[in-house]
Short mmCIF file of C-alpha atoms in Angstrom, two decimals:
data_model
loop_
_atom_site.label_atom_id
_atom_site.label_comp_id
_atom_site.label_asym_id
_atom_site.label_seq_id
_atom_site.Cartn_x
_atom_site.Cartn_y
_atom_site.Cartn_z
CA UNK J 1 2.11 -5.40 -12.41
CA UNK J 2 2.79 -6.81 -9.29
CA UNK J 3 0.88 -5.30 -6.01
CA UNK J 4 1.21 -6.02 -2.30
CA UNK J 5 -1.90 -5.10 -0.35
CA UNK J 6 -1.03 -4.64 3.48
CA UNK J 7 -4.01 -5.81 5.96
CA UNK J 8 -6.07 -8.89 6.80
CA UNK J 9 -9.38 -7.61 7.08
CA UNK J 10 -12.77 -6.92 5.14
CA UNK J 11 -11.43 -3.73 3.79
CA UNK J 12 -8.39 -5.38 2.43
CA UNK J 13 -10.05 -8.64 0.75
CA UNK J 14 -12.39 -6.31 -1.16
CA UNK J 15 -9.59 -4.35 -2.68
CA UNK J 16 -7.79 -7.21 -3.52
CA UNK J 17 -11.05 -8.50 -4.94
CA UNK J 18 -11.23 -5.51 -7.00
CA UNK J 19 -7.72 -5.35 -7.98
CA UNK J 20 -7.91 -9.26 -9.50
CA UNK J 21 -9.95 -7.61 -11.74
CA UNK J 22 -7.94 -5.13 -13.31
CA UNK J 23 -5.88 -5.67 -16.62
CA UNK J 24 -2.98 -3.55 -14.99
CA UNK J 25 -2.42 -6.15 -12.17
CA UNK J 26 -1.26 -9.86 -13.04
CA UNK J 27 0.13 -10.77 -9.19
CA UNK J 28 -1.07 -9.80 -5.76
CA UNK J 29 0.53 -10.48 -2.24
CA UNK J 30 -1.56 -9.86 1.15
CA UNK J 31 0.14 -9.30 4.45
CA UNK J 32 -1.19 -11.26 6.22
CA UNK J 33 -4.12 -11.51 4.64
CA UNK J 34 -7.56 -13.82 5.75
CA UNK J 35 -9.08 -17.06 4.63
CA UNK J 36 -10.97 -14.82 1.73
CA UNK J 37 -7.94 -12.90 -0.02
CA UNK J 38 -6.18 -16.79 -0.13
CA UNK J 39 -8.42 -17.29 -2.95
CA UNK J 40 -7.19 -14.59 -4.98
CA UNK J 41 -3.76 -13.38 -3.70
CA UNK J 42 -0.53 -15.43 -2.20
CA UNK J 43 -1.10 -14.71 1.46
CA UNK J 44 2.40 -13.62 3.52
CA UNK J 45 2.86 -14.30 6.98
CA UNK J 46 3.99 -10.60 7.69
CA UNK J 47 1.92 -8.81 10.22
CA UNK J 48 0.27 -5.45 8.81
CA UNK J 49 2.31 -3.30 11.76
CA UNK J 50 5.66 -4.97 10.68
CA UNK J 51 6.73 -2.18 8.78
CA UNK J 52 10.56 -3.16 8.17
CA UNK J 53 9.60 -6.69 7.16
CA UNK J 54 6.80 -5.13 4.93
CA UNK J 55 9.23 -2.86 3.06
CA UNK J 56 11.99 -5.81 2.70
CA UNK J 57 9.01 -8.23 1.06
CA UNK J 58 8.36 -5.71 -1.19
CA UNK J 59 11.93 -5.02 -2.19
CA UNK J 60 12.77 -8.54 -2.50
CA UNK J 61 9.93 -9.61 -4.62
CA UNK J 62 10.34 -6.59 -6.81
CA UNK J 63 6.84 -5.29 -6.61
CA UNK J 64 5.45 -2.31 -8.30
CA UNK J 65 3.07 -1.30 -6.00
CA UNK J 66 2.00 -1.47 -2.20
CA UNK J 67 -1.51 -0.53 -1.07
CA UNK J 68 -1.61 -0.10 2.60
CA UNK J 69 -5.10 -0.80 3.88
CA UNK J 70 -5.13 -0.03 7.82
CA UNK J 71 -4.26 3.28 9.53
CA UNK J 72 -1.66 2.07 11.97
CA UNK J 73 1.35 1.07 9.48
CA UNK J 74 0.50 4.60 7.76
CA UNK J 75 0.83 6.58 10.84
CA UNK J 76 4.23 4.22 11.83
CA UNK J 77 5.78 5.69 8.30
CA UNK J 78 5.18 2.48 5.95
CA UNK J 79 4.30 4.89 3.05
CA UNK J 80 7.71 6.55 3.87
CA UNK J 81 9.94 3.60 4.22
CA UNK J 82 8.69 2.04 0.83
CA UNK J 83 8.91 5.13 -1.33
CA UNK J 84 12.49 5.17 0.33
CA UNK J 85 13.09 1.99 -1.31
CA UNK J 86 11.52 3.10 -4.75
CA UNK J 87 8.39 1.66 -4.95
CA UNK J 88 5.20 3.91 -5.27
CA UNK J 89 2.70 3.33 -2.19
CA UNK J 90 -1.27 4.17 -2.23
CA UNK J 91 -1.28 5.65 1.26
CA UNK J 92 -0.07 8.84 2.91
CA UNK J 93 3.01 9.81 4.50
CA UNK J 94 3.03 9.37 8.17
CA UNK J 95 3.15 13.40 8.20
CA UNK J 96 -0.21 13.39 6.26
CA UNK J 97 -1.62 10.20 8.17
CA UNK J 98 -1.63 12.79 11.39
CA UNK J 99 -5.01 13.65 9.99
CA UNK J 100 -6.57 10.22 11.24
CA UNK J 101 -3.70 9.47 13.99
CA UNK J 102 -4.13 12.64 15.86
CA UNK J 103 -7.49 14.22 16.12
CA UNK J 104 -6.05 17.11 17.91
CA UNK J 105 -4.09 17.81 14.81
CA UNK J 106 -6.98 17.35 12.59
CA UNK J 107 -9.39 19.72 14.47
CA UNK J 108 -6.54 22.22 14.51
CA UNK J 109 -5.98 22.02 10.89
CA UNK J 110 -9.73 22.33 10.06
CA UNK J 111 -9.82 25.39 12.65
CA UNK J 112 -6.65 26.88 10.48
CA UNK J 113 -7.98 26.40 7.10
CA UNK J 114 -11.56 27.00 8.03
CA UNK J 115 -13.22 23.55 7.50
CA UNK J 116 -16.39 23.39 9.07
CA UNK J 117 -16.72 20.82 11.82
CA UNK J 118 -18.10 21.00 15.36
CA UNK J 119 -16.95 23.42 18.32
CA UNK J 120 -14.00 21.99 19.99
CA UNK J 121 -11.25 21.86 22.85
CA UNK J 122 -7.96 19.70 22.93
CA UNK J 123 -6.57 19.05 26.14
CA UNK J 124 -3.39 17.05 28.03
CA UNK J 125 -4.58 18.32 31.43
CA UNK J 126 -7.15 16.45 33.15
CA UNK J 127 -8.28 19.52 35.14
CA UNK J 128 -8.58 21.62 32.39
CA UNK J 129 -10.42 18.93 30.25
CA UNK J 130 -13.27 18.54 33.20
CA UNK J 131 -13.68 22.25 33.03
CA UNK J 132 -14.13 22.59 29.48
CA UNK J 133 -16.80 19.66 30.02
CA UNK J 134 -18.19 21.68 32.58
CA UNK J 135 -18.53 24.83 30.44
CA UNK J 136 -20.50 23.20 27.58
CA UNK J 137 -23.47 22.37 29.94
CA UNK J 138 -24.84 19.99 27.27
CA UNK J 139 -24.20 16.39 25.89
CA UNK J 140 -20.81 15.87 24.06
CA UNK J 141 -18.34 13.21 22.55
CA UNK J 142 -14.98 12.66 24.19
CA UNK J 143 -12.44 11.56 21.43
CA UNK J 144 -8.99 9.68 22.10
CA UNK J 145 -6.35 11.97 19.95
CA UNK J 146 -4.63 9.15 19.31
CA UNK J 147 -5.73 5.69 17.24
CA UNK J 148 -7.98 3.37 19.45
CA UNK J 149 -9.29 1.08 16.63
CA UNK J 150 -12.41 2.72 15.68
CA UNK J 151 -13.38 2.74 19.54
CA UNK J 152 -11.95 5.96 20.91
CA UNK J 153 -15.03 8.14 20.74
CA UNK J 154 -17.11 8.28 23.60
CA UNK J 155 -20.45 10.24 24.10
CA UNK J 156 -20.81 11.73 27.06
CA UNK J 157 -24.99 12.79 28.05
CA UNK J 158 -23.74 15.60 30.52
CA UNK J 159 -20.63 17.27 32.17
CA UNK J 160 -20.64 14.31 34.75
CA UNK J 161 -20.54 11.55 33.01
CA UNK J 162 -17.79 13.26 30.83
CA UNK J 163 -15.75 13.56 33.48
CA UNK J 164 -16.07 10.15 34.52
CA UNK J 165 -14.70 9.43 30.61
CA UNK J 166 -12.02 11.76 30.80
CA UNK J 167 -10.97 9.87 34.34
CA UNK J 168 -10.70 6.65 32.22
CA UNK J 169 -9.06 8.19 29.23
CA UNK J 170 -6.45 10.18 30.92
CA UNK J 171 -6.05 8.93 34.47
CA UNK J 172 -6.87 5.14 33.95
CA UNK J 173 -5.15 4.68 30.63
CA UNK J 174 -8.06 2.77 29.45
CA UNK J 175 -6.49 3.66 26.13
CA UNK J 176 -3.20 3.61 26.35
CA UNK J 177 -1.29 6.68 25.11
CA UNK J 178 -3.97 7.45 22.52
CA UNK J 179 -6.14 8.87 25.28
CA UNK J 180 -3.64 11.13 27.13
CA UNK J 181 -4.96 13.80 25.03
CA UNK J 182 -8.09 14.37 23.79
CA UNK J 183 -10.57 16.22 21.90
CA UNK J 184 -14.11 17.16 23.46
CA UNK J 185 -16.76 18.32 21.19
CA UNK J 186 -20.03 19.18 20.49
CA UNK J 187 -22.45 16.64 19.97
CA UNK J 188 -23.82 17.51 16.15
CA UNK J 189 -27.05 16.75 15.24
CA UNK J 190 -28.08 15.33 11.75
CA UNK J 191 -27.14 12.56 9.73
CA UNK J 192 -23.80 11.22 8.74
CA UNK J 193 -22.21 10.36 5.32
CA UNK J 194 -18.87 8.79 4.36
CA UNK J 195 -17.28 10.54 1.32
CA UNK J 196 -14.12 8.98 -0.02
CA UNK J 197 -11.58 11.16 -2.03
CA UNK J 198 -9.04 9.36 -4.37
CA UNK J 199 -5.71 12.21 -4.07
CA UNK J 200 -2.33 12.39 -5.95
CA UNK J 201 -0.93 15.18 -4.03
CA UNK J 202 -2.36 17.91 -6.24
CA UNK J 203 -5.55 16.52 -7.80
CA UNK J 204 -8.49 14.31 -6.37
CA UNK J 205 -11.47 12.60 -7.63
CA UNK J 206 -14.41 11.75 -5.52
CA UNK J 207 -16.00 7.98 -5.33
CA UNK J 208 -19.59 7.57 -4.64
CA UNK J 209 -20.88 8.37 -1.36
CA UNK J 210 -21.74 5.84 1.40
CA UNK J 211 -23.09 5.28 5.04
CA UNK J 212 -21.81 3.56 7.92
CA UNK J 213 -23.66 1.86 10.94
CA UNK J 214 -21.41 2.47 14.12
CA UNK J 215 -23.83 1.51 16.60
CA UNK J 216 -23.79 -2.46 17.87
CA UNK J 217 -27.71 -2.99 17.67
CA UNK J 218 -30.77 -2.22 16.14
CA UNK J 219 -32.25 0.89 15.78
CA UNK J 220 -28.64 2.42 16.11
CA UNK J 221 -28.31 1.51 19.75
CA UNK J 222 -25.53 -0.25 22.43
CA UNK J 223 -21.81 0.51 22.03
CA UNK J 224 -20.02 1.70 19.21
CA UNK J 225 -18.17 -0.71 16.61
CA UNK J 226 -15.79 -0.87 13.99
CA UNK J 227 -19.08 -0.65 11.57
CA UNK J 228 -21.77 -3.22 11.41
CA UNK J 229 -22.81 -2.56 8.04
CA UNK J 230 -22.73 0.04 5.28
CA UNK J 231 -24.45 1.00 1.84
CA UNK J 232 -23.64 3.23 -1.19
CA UNK J 233 -25.01 5.97 -2.58
CA UNK J 234 -26.30 7.66 0.55
CA UNK J 235 -29.58 9.56 -0.60
CA UNK J 236 -28.62 12.14 1.84
CA UNK J 237 -25.53 13.10 -0.08
CA UNK J 238 -27.24 14.94 -2.94
CA UNK J 239 -25.51 16.60 -5.77
CA UNK J 240 -25.72 19.87 -4.29
CA UNK J 241 -24.49 18.40 -0.92
CA UNK J 242 -21.35 17.02 -2.51
CA UNK J 243 -20.68 19.87 -4.21
CA UNK J 244 -20.23 21.43 -1.07
CA UNK J 245 -18.42 18.97 0.67
CA UNK J 246 -15.64 19.45 -2.08
CA UNK J 247 -15.71 23.22 -1.88
CA UNK J 248 -15.90 23.89 1.85
CA UNK J 249 -14.06 20.21 2.98
CA UNK J 250 -11.74 18.32 0.47
CA UNK J 251 -10.35 21.15 -1.50
CA UNK J 252 -9.51 23.73 1.55
CA UNK J 253 -8.43 20.23 3.82
CA UNK J 254 -6.00 19.04 0.36
CA UNK J 255 -4.46 22.67 0.05
CA UNK J 256 -3.81 23.11 4.24
CA UNK J 257 -2.35 19.86 3.63
CA UNK J 258 0.09 20.95 1.16
CA UNK J 259 0.47 23.79 3.09
CA UNK J 260 1.74 22.15 6.29
CA UNK J 261 4.51 20.43 4.23
CA UNK J 262 2.57 17.01 3.91
CA UNK J 263 0.61 16.73 0.54
CA UNK J 264 -1.76 14.21 0.65
CA UNK J 265 -1.42 10.93 -1.55
CA UNK J 266 -4.01 7.76 -1.03
CA UNK J 267 -7.61 7.63 -0.02
CA UNK J 268 -8.95 10.88 1.97
CA UNK J 269 -11.88 9.72 3.77
CA UNK J 270 -14.29 12.77 5.18
CA UNK J 271 -17.30 11.73 7.79
CA UNK J 272 -19.29 14.27 6.92
CA UNK J 273 -22.37 15.05 9.53
CA UNK J 274 -25.12 17.07 7.23
CA UNK J 275 -26.49 19.13 10.21
CA UNK J 276 -30.43 20.26 10.62
CA UNK J 277 -29.97 23.01 8.63
CA UNK J 278 -28.41 21.00 5.35
CA UNK J 279 -24.62 22.08 5.88
CA UNK J 280 -22.08 19.83 5.84
CA UNK J 281 -19.69 19.68 8.80
CA UNK J 282 -16.93 17.12 9.65
CA UNK J 283 -17.28 14.72 12.20
CA UNK J 284 -13.76 13.11 11.51
CA UNK J 285 -11.18 12.79 8.79
CA UNK J 286 -9.28 8.99 8.04
CA UNK J 287 -6.28 8.46 6.33
CA UNK J 288 -7.42 5.11 4.55
CA UNK J 289 -10.45 3.75 3.19
CA UNK J 290 -13.44 2.83 5.64
CA UNK J 291 -14.79 -0.38 6.54
CA UNK J 292 -17.57 -1.83 5.77
CA UNK J 293 -17.86 1.74 3.25
CA UNK J 294 -15.46 -0.23 1.02
CA UNK J 295 -17.28 -3.15 0.67
CA UNK J 296 -20.21 -1.41 -0.60
CA UNK J 297 -18.38 1.47 -2.52
CA UNK J 298 -16.07 -0.71 -4.66
CA UNK J 299 -18.63 -3.10 -6.07
CA UNK J 300 -19.67 0.15 -7.61
CA UNK J 301 -16.50 1.35 -9.10
CA UNK J 302 -16.27 0.75 -13.01
CA UNK J 303 -12.70 1.14 -13.55
CA UNK J 304 -9.14 -0.45 -13.19
CA UNK J 305 -8.21 -0.14 -9.58
CA UNK J 306 -4.72 -0.78 -9.92
CA UNK J 307 -4.32 1.64 -12.75
CA UNK J 308 -6.05 4.31 -10.31
CA UNK J 309 -4.21 3.62 -7.21
CA UNK J 310 -0.49 3.60 -9.56
CA UNK J 311 -2.01 6.74 -10.83
CA UNK J 312 -2.55 8.10 -7.03
CA UNK J 313 0.56 6.78 -6.15
CA UNK J 314 2.96 8.58 -8.62
CA UNK J 315 0.79 11.67 -9.35
CA UNK J 316 -0.99 11.17 -12.29
CA UNK J 317 -4.36 10.75 -11.02
CA UNK J 318 -5.93 13.03 -13.86
CA UNK J 319 -4.40 10.78 -16.79
CA UNK J 320 -6.69 7.84 -15.77
CA UNK J 321 -10.54 7.34 -16.33
CA UNK J 322 -13.76 5.81 -14.27
CA UNK J 323 -16.89 6.01 -13.58
CA UNK J 324 -19.59 5.31 -10.74
CA UNK J 325 -21.82 2.34 -12.08
CA UNK J 326 -25.85 2.96 -11.31
CA UNK J 327 -26.88 1.33 -8.87
CA UNK J 328 -26.73 0.56 -5.36
CA UNK J 329 -24.81 -1.71 -2.81
CA UNK J 330 -25.01 -2.84 0.75
CA UNK J 331 -22.84 -4.47 2.99
CA UNK J 332 -24.09 -6.60 5.88
CA UNK J 333 -21.65 -7.53 8.87
CA UNK J 334 -21.76 -10.63 10.40
CA UNK J 335 -19.99 -10.72 14.04
CA UNK J 336 -19.13 -12.86 16.69
CA UNK J 337 -21.31 -13.09 19.61
CA UNK J 338 -20.02 -10.42 22.42
CA UNK J 339 -18.34 -7.95 20.15
CA UNK J 340 -17.68 -5.05 20.17
CA UNK J 341 -16.22 -6.90 23.79
CA UNK J 342 -14.56 -10.06 24.11
CA UNK J 343 -15.69 -12.70 22.40
CA UNK J 344 -14.37 -16.31 21.36
CA UNK J 345 -12.96 -17.31 18.43
CA UNK J 346 -12.06 -20.52 15.83
CA UNK J 347 -16.13 -21.55 15.04
CA UNK J 348 -16.18 -23.48 11.68
CA UNK J 349 -18.53 -21.33 8.89
CA UNK J 350 -20.96 -23.09 7.28
CA UNK J 351 -22.86 -21.83 4.15
CA UNK J 352 -19.86 -19.84 1.91
CA UNK J 353 -20.41 -21.72 -0.79
CA UNK J 354 -24.36 -21.39 -0.97
CA UNK J 355 -23.92 -17.52 -0.05
CA UNK J 356 -21.46 -17.10 -3.09
CA UNK J 357 -23.92 -18.65 -5.32
CA UNK J 358 -26.50 -15.90 -4.76
CA UNK J 359 -26.92 -13.58 -7.96
CA UNK J 360 -25.59 -10.13 -7.09
CA UNK J 361 -23.77 -11.08 -3.81
CA UNK J 362 -19.81 -11.34 -2.50
CA UNK J 363 -18.91 -12.52 0.63
CA UNK J 364 -15.81 -10.19 1.94
CA UNK J 365 -14.03 -12.38 4.81
CA UNK J 366 -12.75 -10.08 7.56
CA UNK J 367 -11.96 -11.97 10.61
CA UNK J 368 -11.19 -15.66 9.32
CA UNK J 369 -8.54 -17.74 9.20
CA UNK J 370 -8.22 -21.34 7.26
CA UNK J 371 -7.39 -24.49 9.20
CA UNK J 372 -7.18 -27.83 7.49
CA UNK J 373 -9.20 -26.29 4.68
CA UNK J 374 -11.84 -25.17 7.14
CA UNK J 375 -12.83 -21.83 7.25
CA UNK J 376 -12.77 -20.77 10.87
CA UNK J 377 -13.72 -17.41 12.76
CA UNK J 378 -10.80 -15.57 14.20
CA UNK J 379 -12.27 -11.83 14.66
CA UNK J 380 -15.18 -9.78 16.19
CA UNK J 381 -16.34 -8.89 12.24
CA UNK J 382 -16.02 -11.84 10.52
CA UNK J 383 -17.61 -11.31 7.25
CA UNK J 384 -19.15 -8.97 5.08
CA UNK J 385 -22.02 -9.48 3.03
CA UNK J 386 -22.47 -7.23 -0.02
CA UNK J 387 -25.28 -7.02 -2.40
CA UNK J 388 -25.76 -5.07 -5.24
CA UNK J 389 -28.23 -4.38 -7.78
CA UNK J 390 -30.43 -1.80 -9.92
CA UNK J 391 -31.98 0.03 -6.66
CA UNK J 392 -31.50 0.08 -2.99
CA UNK J 393 -33.82 -2.47 -2.01
CA UNK J 394 -32.57 -5.18 -4.65
CA UNK J 395 -29.35 -4.71 -3.17
CA UNK J 396 -30.68 -5.16 0.58
CA UNK J 397 -32.45 -8.54 -0.40
CA UNK J 398 -29.45 -9.91 -1.97
CA UNK J 399 -27.59 -8.86 0.99
CA UNK J 400 -29.69 -10.30 3.70
CA UNK J 401 -30.43 -13.34 0.95
CA UNK J 402 -26.63 -14.17 1.13
CA UNK J 403 -26.34 -13.73 4.98
CA UNK J 404 -29.13 -16.04 5.38
CA UNK J 405 -27.30 -18.87 3.99
CA UNK J 406 -24.35 -18.46 6.44
CA UNK J 407 -24.19 -19.72 9.88
CA UNK J 408 -21.67 -20.28 12.90
CA UNK J 409 -21.77 -20.53 16.50
CA UNK J 410 -22.87 -17.27 18.20
CA UNK J 411 -23.12 -15.36 14.95
CA UNK J 412 -25.06 -11.80 15.03
CA UNK J 413 -25.62 -9.15 12.53
CA UNK J 414 -28.17 -6.05 12.32
CA UNK J 415 -31.02 -6.66 10.53
CA UNK J 416 -31.74 -2.90 9.79
CA UNK J 417 -29.00 -2.09 7.69
CA UNK J 418 -29.84 0.90 5.40
CA UNK J 419 -33.30 1.50 7.44
CA UNK J 420 -32.30 5.32 6.83
CA UNK J 421 -31.70 5.21 3.09
CA UNK J 422 -35.06 3.38 3.03
CA UNK J 423 -36.80 5.62 4.70
CA UNK J 424 -35.32 8.24 2.17
CA UNK J 425 -36.33 6.28 -0.45
CA UNK J 426 -39.65 6.02 0.47
CA UNK J 427 -40.44 9.24 1.23
CA UNK J 428 -39.71 10.06 -2.34
#
């Protein structure tokens, strides 16, 4: 079948890499794609948010399945438009995508259907938000309700800092319209895990667990980013914990979405805090694959991804078989100097062939472009280098061996990706 993958980051390159291994798939288009997807798919010069042009392309090329990578086009209704044209879509409707597109919607949904999450309040009035923050008299998180490219959650150490953050979001428009409504929630203590559920509107199946590294600096310091690395599976996500997440989080959430008139299809991402007493609580939901968790999760999938995604899109998930391979995978993000703030683009990337030659490693492009056959940097997160192996330590060694082969001006990356997993496994 013909598949159109919407997006141009590391997540989309990974999805395309896996689809290219699928017997069910013979043609892949990437819109807009990047320098890496260009090797496996036909890149199409249509932006991920140009939903009308994407739908027209899918129709004109008689595409059999559209896979939507990023959250913005999903929240804009791309899945609805494409499905109206008679083409199956891997990704939720705009109504269902509110689970990420509106943190206020997501939190109220969890409250209504008794899904465990942090205590919270949501506000559109600045003075009311400040009053609530002051009533907590503790540290907290201030979250823009709307989409903010993974940067809309800001930690406040105390109510005074919270007031400054709220003023920036609600009064000074730091996040535009996305910050005019905010969620204020308690700062949960514990360790996070990312749980991916494949959904077809009725049934679901879990993929392997993973753990992201959001902070830019080693030791989990500095500002939040889109993600500086990830590994799978996460040792913190024990079989007992996964069973609780299914029963207490995934199943009531999917039942609640159906009850609200927006059954969920595609990939539901549950960010889980494993609290100090061992109970799972939802940090956030996303309406798509995580990035860079996808770069660690999909290499461990043993199955035909095209067939799986089509089954999700058509309500037939129970008809396909797949398993998770034994072993571990780890992704290290190589970023442009200055990220997540301002950074320069257009630097040549060296060592890609040498990295690709490392056994058990794969280079996934994120912020790259082709220019006169040269691969140049074009984003903050430039590459995701994944290694896999029989155990965590082999996967980590392979990932970093490939990382060390690559260079570009002002490159930086964290040297401690997977430090929590290493601590867990060494203590066993």
